XYZ file of C-alpha atoms in Angstrom:
691
model
C 80.920 86.027 115.151
C 84.302 84.979 113.787
C 86.165 85.224 110.516
C 89.627 85.006 109.001
C 90.883 88.170 107.250
C 92.773 86.174 104.611
C 93.622 82.520 104.191
C 97.139 81.827 105.373
C 97.441 85.020 107.409
C 98.640 85.102 110.956
C 95.686 86.673 112.713
C 91.984 86.085 113.182
C 89.170 88.600 112.986
C 86.733 88.148 115.863
C 84.090 90.683 114.948
C 82.315 93.590 116.614
C 83.786 94.568 119.940
C 81.653 95.295 123.012
C 82.079 99.012 122.384
C 80.098 98.840 119.120
C 76.501 98.099 118.642
C 76.527 94.318 118.467
C 75.768 92.767 115.094
C 73.283 89.947 115.646
C 74.398 86.507 114.533
C 71.972 84.210 112.729
C 70.934 80.932 114.359
C 73.720 78.369 114.386
C 76.524 80.826 113.756
C 79.742 80.355 115.725
C 80.234 82.332 118.938
C 83.377 84.160 119.989
C 84.294 81.566 122.598
C 85.049 78.974 119.894
C 88.679 78.151 119.111
C 90.642 80.400 116.798
C 90.186 78.382 113.617
C 88.483 79.236 110.349
C 85.057 80.611 111.161
C 82.450 82.764 109.413
C 81.648 86.424 109.496
C 77.981 87.343 109.642
C 76.808 89.962 107.153
C 78.121 93.385 108.141
C 75.989 96.418 108.796
C 76.516 99.676 106.997
C 80.017 101.065 107.486
C 78.426 104.013 109.240
C 77.461 101.720 112.091
C 81.069 100.652 112.494
C 82.183 104.152 113.396
C 82.309 105.254 117.008
C 81.046 108.822 117.041
C 83.102 111.145 119.231
C 81.407 113.959 121.092
C 81.431 117.268 119.249
C 84.133 119.460 120.701
C 86.222 122.483 119.908
C 89.692 121.904 118.513
C 92.252 121.430 121.265
C 95.302 123.664 121.460
C 98.660 122.030 120.841
C 100.777 121.170 123.868
C 104.027 122.175 122.140
C 105.950 125.390 122.698
C 106.316 126.150 119.008
C 104.931 124.911 115.693
C 107.239 124.787 112.678
C 105.630 124.118 109.292
C 107.599 123.091 106.217
C 105.885 123.659 102.887
C 107.773 121.186 100.712
C 106.777 122.233 97.215
C 107.543 120.963 93.740
C 109.268 124.147 92.601
C 109.864 126.083 95.840
C 109.879 125.349 99.554
C 110.080 127.192 102.851
C 109.214 127.144 106.512
C 107.397 129.319 109.027
C 106.676 129.059 112.730
C 104.623 130.437 115.598
C 104.833 130.137 119.365
C 102.028 128.613 121.412
C 101.961 131.765 123.527
C 100.915 133.793 120.452
C 99.744 131.223 117.876
C 98.461 133.648 115.250
C 101.719 135.610 115.059
C 103.333 133.720 112.189
C 107.059 134.235 111.681
C 108.322 133.665 108.162
C 111.766 132.186 107.573
C 114.628 134.538 106.918
C 115.130 135.862 103.441
C 117.146 133.319 101.508
C 120.563 134.162 100.150
C 120.688 134.401 96.386
C 117.538 134.612 94.347
C 116.537 136.007 91.000
C 116.198 139.732 90.286
C 112.631 140.904 90.630
C 111.441 137.699 92.302
C 110.369 137.699 95.951
C 112.221 134.907 97.682
C 110.550 134.160 100.984
C 110.852 130.599 99.709
C 113.794 128.884 98.087
C 113.868 126.596 95.029
C 113.354 122.900 95.769
C 116.843 122.071 94.530
C 119.258 119.697 96.254
C 122.953 119.334 95.481
C 124.986 116.343 96.615
C 128.706 115.809 96.147
C 129.958 113.135 93.721
C 130.236 110.869 96.781
C 126.557 111.423 97.628
C 127.089 113.673 100.661
C 124.908 116.740 101.299
C 126.334 119.962 99.902
C 123.558 122.557 99.725
C 119.868 123.234 99.122
C 117.841 125.959 97.454
C 119.389 129.004 95.799
C 122.829 128.038 97.103
C 122.583 124.601 95.502
C 121.276 125.956 92.227
C 123.878 128.719 91.912
C 126.809 126.531 92.960
C 125.822 123.863 90.471
C 125.442 126.483 87.766
C 128.972 127.764 88.389
C 130.631 124.339 88.197
C 132.824 123.496 85.226
C 130.672 121.532 82.738
C 132.874 118.460 82.978
C 132.968 118.608 86.788
C 129.185 119.147 86.998
C 128.607 115.793 85.334
C 129.808 114.052 88.525
C 127.661 116.020 90.992
C 124.116 114.917 91.889
C 121.628 117.736 91.363
C 117.933 117.152 92.027
C 115.112 119.554 91.199
C 111.316 119.298 91.104
C 111.643 115.787 92.534
C 108.500 115.926 94.649
C 106.374 114.999 91.634
C 108.169 111.658 91.363
C 106.493 110.580 94.606
C 103.063 111.508 93.254
C 103.544 109.739 89.936
C 105.182 106.561 91.272
C 102.663 103.717 91.035
C 104.778 101.303 93.057
C 106.253 103.624 95.685
C 108.381 101.845 98.294
C 111.188 102.740 100.677
C 113.598 101.590 97.948
C 112.247 103.856 95.187
C 115.066 105.627 93.312
C 115.304 109.206 92.061
C 117.375 110.230 89.068
C 119.616 113.278 89.312
C 120.066 115.670 86.400
C 123.228 113.815 85.374
C 121.350 110.496 85.188
C 122.762 108.981 88.378
C 120.264 107.442 90.793
C 119.897 107.581 94.551
C 117.284 106.303 97.038
C 114.388 108.769 97.075
C 114.089 108.461 100.849
C 117.632 109.775 101.291
C 117.018 112.659 98.884
C 113.925 113.799 100.765
C 115.625 113.285 104.126
C 118.536 115.531 103.071
C 116.074 118.295 102.186
C 114.041 117.973 105.386
C 117.208 117.874 107.512
C 118.284 121.147 105.892
C 115.026 122.818 106.896
C 115.178 121.333 110.389
C 118.654 122.707 111.058
C 117.819 126.078 109.487
C 114.616 126.460 111.525
C 116.078 125.317 114.843
C 118.980 127.725 114.472
C 116.576 130.602 113.909
C 114.427 129.509 116.866
C 117.448 129.382 119.166
C 118.442 132.890 118.110
C 114.949 134.256 118.704
C 114.283 132.323 121.909
C 117.506 131.168 123.616
C 115.559 129.764 126.573
C 113.560 127.377 124.388
C 114.223 123.769 125.486
C 115.820 121.590 122.842
C 113.763 118.420 123.217
C 110.108 117.692 122.448
C 109.123 121.356 122.280
C 108.574 121.638 118.524
C 105.577 120.308 116.666
C 106.545 119.817 113.046
C 104.053 120.077 110.181
C 104.746 118.811 106.656
C 102.478 119.790 103.780
C 101.460 117.327 101.060
C 98.879 117.497 98.253
C 95.442 116.310 99.339
C 95.286 113.983 96.340
C 98.341 112.065 97.528
C 97.546 108.504 98.513
C 98.512 106.866 101.794
C 101.873 105.452 100.547
C 103.108 108.934 99.598
C 102.063 110.366 102.968
C 103.803 107.534 104.789
C 106.875 108.104 102.618
C 107.096 111.717 103.791
C 106.766 110.587 107.408
C 109.527 108.020 106.926
C 111.751 110.716 105.403
C 111.065 112.923 108.428
C 112.114 110.104 110.749
C 115.324 109.607 108.761
C 115.995 113.362 108.815
C 115.628 113.451 112.593
C 112.642 115.797 112.744
C 110.929 113.423 115.170
C 111.378 109.867 116.416
C 109.037 106.960 115.843
C 108.394 106.889 119.577
C 107.081 110.478 119.385
C 105.227 110.172 116.104
C 102.506 112.593 117.267
C 105.135 115.356 117.209
C 104.780 115.366 113.405
C 101.577 116.274 111.567
C 100.894 115.774 107.876
C 98.863 118.733 106.594
C 96.917 118.654 103.333
C 97.824 121.687 101.266
C 94.336 122.947 100.302
C 93.162 122.376 103.879
C 96.032 124.488 105.180
C 95.106 127.226 102.719
C 91.479 127.053 103.854
C 92.491 127.354 107.506
C 94.546 130.445 106.718
C 91.924 132.074 104.508
C 89.481 131.902 107.454
C 91.641 134.488 109.201
C 91.928 136.990 106.369
C 90.388 140.434 106.326
C 88.856 142.009 103.281
C 91.860 144.186 102.415
C 94.014 141.046 102.275
C 92.017 139.582 99.374
C 91.785 140.345 95.672
C 88.405 139.737 94.088
C 88.992 138.901 90.417
C 85.340 139.522 89.596
C 85.852 143.219 90.418
C 88.104 143.629 87.401
C 86.580 144.924 84.210
C 86.762 142.279 81.469
C 89.888 142.634 79.364
C 91.281 145.637 81.233
C 93.070 144.048 84.175
C 91.849 147.056 86.224
C 89.146 147.450 88.806
C 85.828 147.781 87.072
C 82.348 148.845 88.005
C 81.417 145.535 89.588
C 81.473 145.394 93.338
C 84.638 144.624 95.232
C 84.576 142.240 98.172
C 84.301 145.177 100.542
C 81.160 146.586 98.920
C 79.589 143.300 97.893
C 79.368 142.115 101.472
C 78.556 145.477 103.068
C 74.880 144.684 103.474
C 75.614 141.238 104.844
C 78.040 142.745 107.343
C 75.436 145.223 108.529
C 72.966 142.384 109.074
C 75.636 140.455 110.909
C 76.245 143.299 113.323
C 72.569 143.311 114.173
C 72.653 139.603 114.955
C 73.824 138.945 118.502
C 74.152 135.209 117.851
C 76.296 135.695 114.760
C 78.438 138.240 116.574
C 79.078 135.740 119.346
C 79.921 133.097 116.775
C 82.397 135.459 115.134
C 84.181 136.209 118.416
C 84.314 132.572 119.519
C 85.613 131.202 116.239
C 88.132 133.964 115.579
C 87.465 134.050 111.839
C 88.284 136.974 109.589
C 85.927 139.563 108.134
C 85.074 137.623 104.989
C 84.081 134.605 107.042
C 82.068 136.771 109.416
C 80.026 137.842 106.431
C 79.443 134.240 105.431
C 76.748 132.384 107.272
C 77.478 129.174 109.133
C 76.849 126.400 106.638
C 78.142 128.366 103.655
C 80.285 126.389 101.226
C 83.376 127.319 99.280
C 86.072 125.737 97.108
C 89.824 126.014 97.598
C 91.895 125.450 94.449
C 95.534 124.955 95.351
C 97.502 125.499 92.147
C 101.091 124.593 92.891
C 104.198 123.720 90.987
C 103.295 120.082 90.415
C 99.574 119.571 91.015
C 96.204 121.226 91.301
C 94.419 120.236 94.482
C 90.721 120.944 95.056
C 88.781 120.746 98.295
C 85.275 121.866 99.300
C 84.611 123.069 102.848
C 81.615 124.134 104.855
C 81.871 126.541 107.769
C 80.381 125.187 111.011
C 79.102 126.682 114.241
C 79.871 127.215 117.080
C 83.663 127.005 116.848
C 84.286 127.905 113.204
C 85.366 124.363 112.366
C 85.402 123.056 108.796
C 83.630 120.128 107.181
C 84.792 118.575 103.925
C 81.872 118.092 101.553
C 83.544 116.106 98.783
C 86.717 114.065 98.675
C 89.859 115.867 97.520
C 90.357 115.864 93.766
C 92.803 117.238 91.244
C 95.647 116.108 89.067
C 99.143 116.805 87.694
C 98.317 120.276 86.402
C 100.947 122.449 88.068
C 103.317 125.116 86.839
C 105.857 122.500 85.746
C 103.436 121.695 82.922
C 104.340 125.059 81.396
C 108.032 124.193 81.711
C 107.396 120.882 79.963
C 105.580 122.677 77.148
C 108.613 124.941 76.714
C 110.925 121.926 76.579
C 108.700 120.359 73.929
C 108.835 123.619 71.973
C 112.635 123.531 72.047
C 112.450 119.931 70.816
C 110.385 121.008 67.819
C 112.967 123.668 66.946
C 116.284 121.978 67.701
C 115.293 118.307 67.736
C 114.165 116.161 70.643
C 117.299 114.059 70.422
C 119.501 117.136 70.740
C 117.603 118.436 73.780
C 117.901 115.039 75.483
C 121.654 114.922 74.742
C 122.179 118.509 75.911
C 120.379 117.846 79.207
C 122.490 114.774 79.797
C 125.896 116.171 78.807
C 125.493 119.814 79.842
C 123.183 119.552 82.887
C 124.325 122.802 84.525
C 123.698 124.763 81.316
C 120.230 123.203 81.066
C 119.476 124.467 84.579
C 120.648 127.914 83.474
C 118.223 127.808 80.548
C 115.292 126.811 82.763
C 116.091 129.714 85.104
C 115.987 132.119 82.176
C 112.634 130.742 81.049
C 111.200 130.899 84.593
C 111.993 134.601 84.806
C 110.110 135.310 81.558
C 107.265 132.966 82.447
C 106.511 135.069 85.511
C 106.005 138.163 83.349
C 103.454 136.505 81.055
C 99.960 137.942 81.137
C 96.768 137.823 79.083
C 97.013 141.489 78.087
C 100.749 141.826 77.693
C 101.949 143.352 74.425
C 105.377 142.909 72.954
C 107.610 139.883 72.600
C 109.678 138.240 75.325
C 113.395 137.535 75.030
C 114.776 134.324 76.530
C 118.539 134.031 76.933
C 120.199 130.924 75.539
C 123.355 129.941 77.453
C 126.546 130.140 75.393
C 127.042 126.453 76.200
C 123.751 125.697 74.388
C 124.722 127.697 71.311
C 128.203 126.201 71.155
C 127.026 122.639 71.828
C 124.370 122.877 69.112
C 126.875 124.108 66.500
C 129.252 121.241 67.327
C 126.476 118.641 67.267
C 124.591 119.830 64.170
C 127.241 121.651 62.129
C 125.216 124.872 61.852
C 124.107 127.582 64.284
C 120.869 128.047 66.238
C 119.726 130.896 63.988
C 119.751 128.498 61.051
C 117.760 125.991 63.109
C 115.112 128.620 63.834
C 114.813 129.570 60.154
C 114.443 125.917 59.135
C 111.925 124.979 61.828
C 108.167 125.049 61.391
C 107.795 127.183 64.532
C 107.156 130.641 63.163
C 106.326 132.441 66.414
C 109.855 132.100 67.847
C 112.633 134.140 66.194
C 116.294 134.812 66.798
C 116.982 138.326 68.069
C 120.031 140.399 67.274
C 120.967 140.292 70.979
C 121.502 136.527 70.720
C 118.238 135.495 72.351
C 115.105 133.554 71.535
C 112.366 136.069 70.815
C 108.922 134.692 71.564
C 105.620 136.439 70.933
C 103.399 136.951 73.972
C 100.714 134.848 72.254
C 103.193 132.000 71.935
C 104.093 132.269 75.628
C 100.413 132.189 76.604
C 99.927 129.110 74.428
C 102.462 127.267 76.571
C 100.102 127.773 79.520
C 96.987 126.484 77.812
C 97.186 122.692 78.360
C 97.870 123.137 82.075
C 95.369 125.957 82.591
C 92.671 124.050 80.682
C 93.266 121.011 82.890
C 92.792 123.126 86.015
C 89.563 124.683 84.762
C 88.161 121.321 83.668
C 88.818 119.875 87.121
C 87.108 122.821 88.818
C 84.102 122.590 86.487
C 83.805 118.841 87.086
C 83.871 119.450 90.825
C 81.216 122.169 90.653
C 78.942 119.744 88.760
C 78.835 117.385 91.745
C 75.583 117.512 93.748
C 77.563 117.718 97.009
C 78.997 121.034 95.832
C 75.708 122.592 94.748
C 75.315 126.179 95.862
C 79.016 127.075 96.108
C 79.531 130.754 95.278
C 83.112 131.346 96.391
C 86.428 130.004 95.047
C 89.787 130.690 96.679
C 92.667 130.480 94.210
C 95.877 129.745 96.142
C 99.351 128.286 95.625
C 102.428 129.509 93.793
C 100.943 129.040 90.316
C 97.942 131.146 91.372
C 100.252 134.168 91.183
C 100.140 133.823 87.395
C 98.062 136.499 85.691
C 97.404 134.044 82.859
C 95.827 131.530 85.230
C 93.866 134.146 87.160
C 92.360 135.584 83.990
C 91.478 132.172 82.553
C 89.749 130.985 85.748
C 87.773 134.206 86.127
C 86.765 134.199 82.445
C 85.568 130.588 82.614
C 83.871 130.584 86.022
C 82.909 134.185 86.692
C 79.868 134.118 84.368
C 78.549 131.126 86.340
C 78.185 133.343 89.393
C 81.288 132.022 91.117
C 83.290 134.677 92.949
C 87.013 134.042 92.458
C 89.178 135.404 95.275
C 92.977 135.447 95.554
C 94.804 136.217 98.836
C 97.426 138.920 98.477
C 100.188 136.639 99.790
C 98.927 133.795 97.619
C 102.298 132.041 97.395
C 102.572 131.803 101.197
C 98.959 130.878 101.948
C 99.630 127.164 102.395
C 102.737 127.703 104.513
C 101.003 130.099 106.900
C 97.921 127.889 107.048
C 100.066 124.880 107.917
C 101.357 126.751 110.969
C 97.787 127.478 112.099
C 96.824 123.861 111.450
C 99.681 122.742 113.679
C 98.316 124.869 116.512
C 94.740 123.567 116.116
C 94.834 120.295 114.158
C 91.173 119.622 114.914
C 89.950 122.612 112.927
C 88.909 120.340 110.033
C 86.311 118.316 111.886
C 84.964 116.107 109.077
C 86.667 114.674 106.023
C 85.580 112.444 103.145
C 87.313 109.125 102.658
C 88.938 109.105 99.202
C 88.737 105.305 98.897
C 86.934 102.273 100.282
C 89.116 100.381 102.763
C 88.643 96.943 104.272
C 89.949 93.403 104.662
C 89.320 90.077 103.010
C 87.366 87.636 105.182
C 85.488 84.352 105.098
C 81.726 84.437 105.388
C 79.035 81.787 105.591
C 78.288 80.604 102.072
C 74.732 81.391 100.954
C 73.429 79.621 97.868
C 72.107 82.013 95.257
C 73.964 84.972 96.715
C 77.590 83.869 96.598
C 79.355 82.684 93.406
C 80.053 78.937 93.313
C 83.748 79.536 92.633
C 84.029 81.190 96.062
C 82.841 78.073 97.919
C 85.268 76.532 100.407
C 84.315 73.449 102.408
C 86.363 72.681 105.504
C 85.480 70.475 108.479
C 82.009 70.029 107.017
C 81.314 73.777 106.945
C 80.686 75.881 103.838
C 82.470 79.203 103.534
C 82.540 82.022 100.977
C 86.130 83.135 100.432
C 87.540 86.558 99.504
C 84.642 88.561 100.950
C 85.524 92.285 101.066
C 84.598 93.470 104.563
C 84.507 97.267 104.536
C 85.912 99.503 107.212
C 84.915 102.743 105.485
C 83.406 103.524 102.075
C 84.673 105.923 99.423
C 83.239 109.436 99.813
C 81.896 108.549 103.264
C 81.974 111.415 105.781
C 84.196 110.552 108.726
C 84.607 112.845 111.712
C 87.926 113.413 113.402
C 88.232 110.873 116.211
C 85.696 108.396 114.843
C 86.964 104.860 115.114
C 86.426 101.586 113.314
C 86.971 98.869 115.924
C 87.833 95.259 115.309
C 89.100 92.471 117.537
C 91.654 89.865 116.528
C 93.254 86.883 118.198
C 96.503 85.097 117.312
C 96.168 81.932 115.273
C 98.521 80.029 117.571
C 99.847 80.263 121.162
C 102.993 82.310 121.608
C 102.521 84.205 118.334
C 104.356 87.527 118.428
C 102.882 89.223 115.382
C 99.481 89.448 113.743
C 99.577 90.612 110.121
C 96.373 91.443 108.236
C 96.253 92.595 104.616
C 94.310 95.765 103.814
C 92.495 96.299 100.525
C 91.140 99.421 98.881
C 89.166 100.481 95.819
C 87.406 103.527 94.412
C 83.990 101.806 94.264
C 81.633 101.811 97.221
C 79.943 98.484 96.459
C 82.819 96.028 95.946
C 81.861 92.578 97.252
C 85.090 90.600 96.933
C 88.773 91.387 97.139
C 89.099 89.834 93.679
C 86.654 92.337 92.097
C 88.075 94.637 89.390
C 89.635 97.719 90.951
C 90.182 96.155 94.377
C 93.841 95.908 95.280
C 96.009 95.104 98.253
C 97.228 98.459 99.541
C 98.816 97.778 102.899
C 99.058 95.646 105.983
C 97.934 96.085 109.575
C 100.615 94.800 111.951
C 100.082 94.043 115.663
C 103.251 93.373 117.657
C 102.502 91.153 120.683
C 104.352 90.828 123.978
C 104.508 87.469 125.813
C 101.754 86.917 128.384
C 101.023 84.191 130.948
C 98.000 83.117 128.890
C 100.305 81.969 126.072
C 100.783 78.697 127.951
C 98.081 77.489 130.357
C 98.533 75.138 133.315
C 99.791 71.618 132.583
C 97.205 69.600 130.721
C 95.082 72.629 129.764
C 95.044 74.499 126.447
C 96.277 78.095 126.412
C 93.663 80.814 126.832
C 92.371 82.791 123.903
C 94.070 86.181 123.524
C 92.058 89.079 122.146
C 93.648 92.180 120.613
C 91.292 95.093 120.082
C 92.305 97.470 117.256
C 90.831 100.926 116.617
C 91.368 102.618 113.228
C 90.745 106.274 112.411
C 89.978 107.377 108.860
C 89.006 110.991 109.583
C 92.501 112.427 109.959
C 95.039 113.389 107.306
C 96.613 109.934 107.751
C 94.979 106.595 108.549
C 95.859 105.802 112.155
C 95.581 102.683 114.307
C 95.893 101.891 117.996
C 95.451 98.542 119.744
C 94.963 97.143 123.248
C 95.512 93.660 124.661
C 92.130 92.959 126.288
C 93.540 90.504 128.849
C 96.119 92.964 130.213
C 94.570 96.283 129.120
C 97.996 97.298 127.846
C 98.720 99.078 124.581
C 99.930 96.942 121.706
C 102.293 98.336 119.079
C 100.097 98.723 116.017
C 101.105 100.088 112.621
C 99.726 100.270 109.111
C 102.306 99.881 106.368
C 101.419 101.149 102.883
C 104.944 100.972 101.459
C 105.794 97.275 101.589
C 103.474 95.863 98.919
């Protein structure tokens, strides 16, 4: 059977390859030996039949000497590594210079400082502190970026030319901004590796892992990969040297290794006290299950083979749990099932979440300042005194970390002198007068020259973000695929917040859900990303977040196809714009499963075949013109010249078949291709950034 992916495109879809179960063609349908013109596609089988099922196997160990993971967060970032000779010994990056009093700084703020000419100056605490110490007039010329990761998530038309705005309003290509940051981590990590292991070869010995939210779409993932190429982490020729890890998956992989004393069970706290109550801790609640496990020879063997921690040993194979990654910019939810015999993981429902990270609390504080001092003033102050605004956000961050549901007493937040002075010059009266005149009665002016905020007012700043997180978790738990889940891991930097912990436990604890927080909750994703880099096959099955496919021509069938889709050419009747699915939304796809298609060039000597890809959230879209279906990318096949491009004199050139295999079960959509006539690999790529 034959079909054209899209009218006017440069390649031709041939149909099911010999490796797949052949799809029978109806009587009179064209055969593959016909010329590469417009031809129909017979009705497709279920997408499940398009997938080549790989044999079940244990995850393979990485062939690299060392794995370095970079957790590129919205508010803070860091790296960690482990050697292949001892993969579970995870080395954290050195303590960062600088930092805030009372704040552990095994990560550094995601802050980048560029010179007025756009050259790299510094990253992290160094960038933040240097920018803060600049003269206000001088600071207006420097490019300071913070919390810029969220721009990639929120951009609806992300491309390689997308711009980011610095604090001073100047813009720069986002790709360069991200590349500067990744290059900083690369150089920092390699220097530490050389000091720890001088004999480590320089080339092709490091597998790099970058973390991204699971709810990020393909363009954002490709953007991070492109930034890594520009930063020199890996080359395009060695693309497999870089892995994209999904943040909640990384956390899940790490939590598998934890022992009971490394976990905090929120349900063991007495309501309202913040102290351990009479309810069972993790250690006691699973004691009976552990005793049964010890008596089970099969389960004991499973435990040894899979290498999971004590908590997972007490869970039975097939048990389900939720990981809620609450970070600086997003909340990311995933549901996993533990599998025998290797302790692999199966995703039960596609990743979900939204923009409900800790920066939402910062935004609420900014809105509060706007109510007191005027939104126009706050906007002007940020633009004309950017370094002082950064100073104010640092002061708020320090107090935000001390907020708790049972805290008593007000919190003082320092206002920079630049803020006080600038307000008096702009408004003609002082900030104390502004506070007295405002309708905000829970923020006062203290005699020490600070904003004095009640603890109730601070907790109110958390509510919109915390409510969004809880609503997303509740919506997930209502799904039939998640029925029976009894365990929730709360991870990510925002999960350190006592306000969030209390709210989640209060809302979900009575439903019988056990809420568990790892002790090193802020480093869970980073450490898990290192483990993922050592065994990237640990997540064996994922759910496709969207339906993907191509637009094709099909034989027109009266009564089934709309009349406006009828195309008559050379006496044949075709239905245009048919959406031919590769994989359906929420479909389970195992790692290594392939969707195979064959294409041939539309003309002799053609050097490139380009096929548009379409996606949608619905599973039952029929046409690429249906509501919600959009062009999301392009499959490109780069062809080398072959002798078949021009046949002997007087004979037409031979048909050239290119067989493409796409994988939807990994963290990124991947494609490989082979020229059937020569059995040689063809350069194949999928571009999601050039729409």
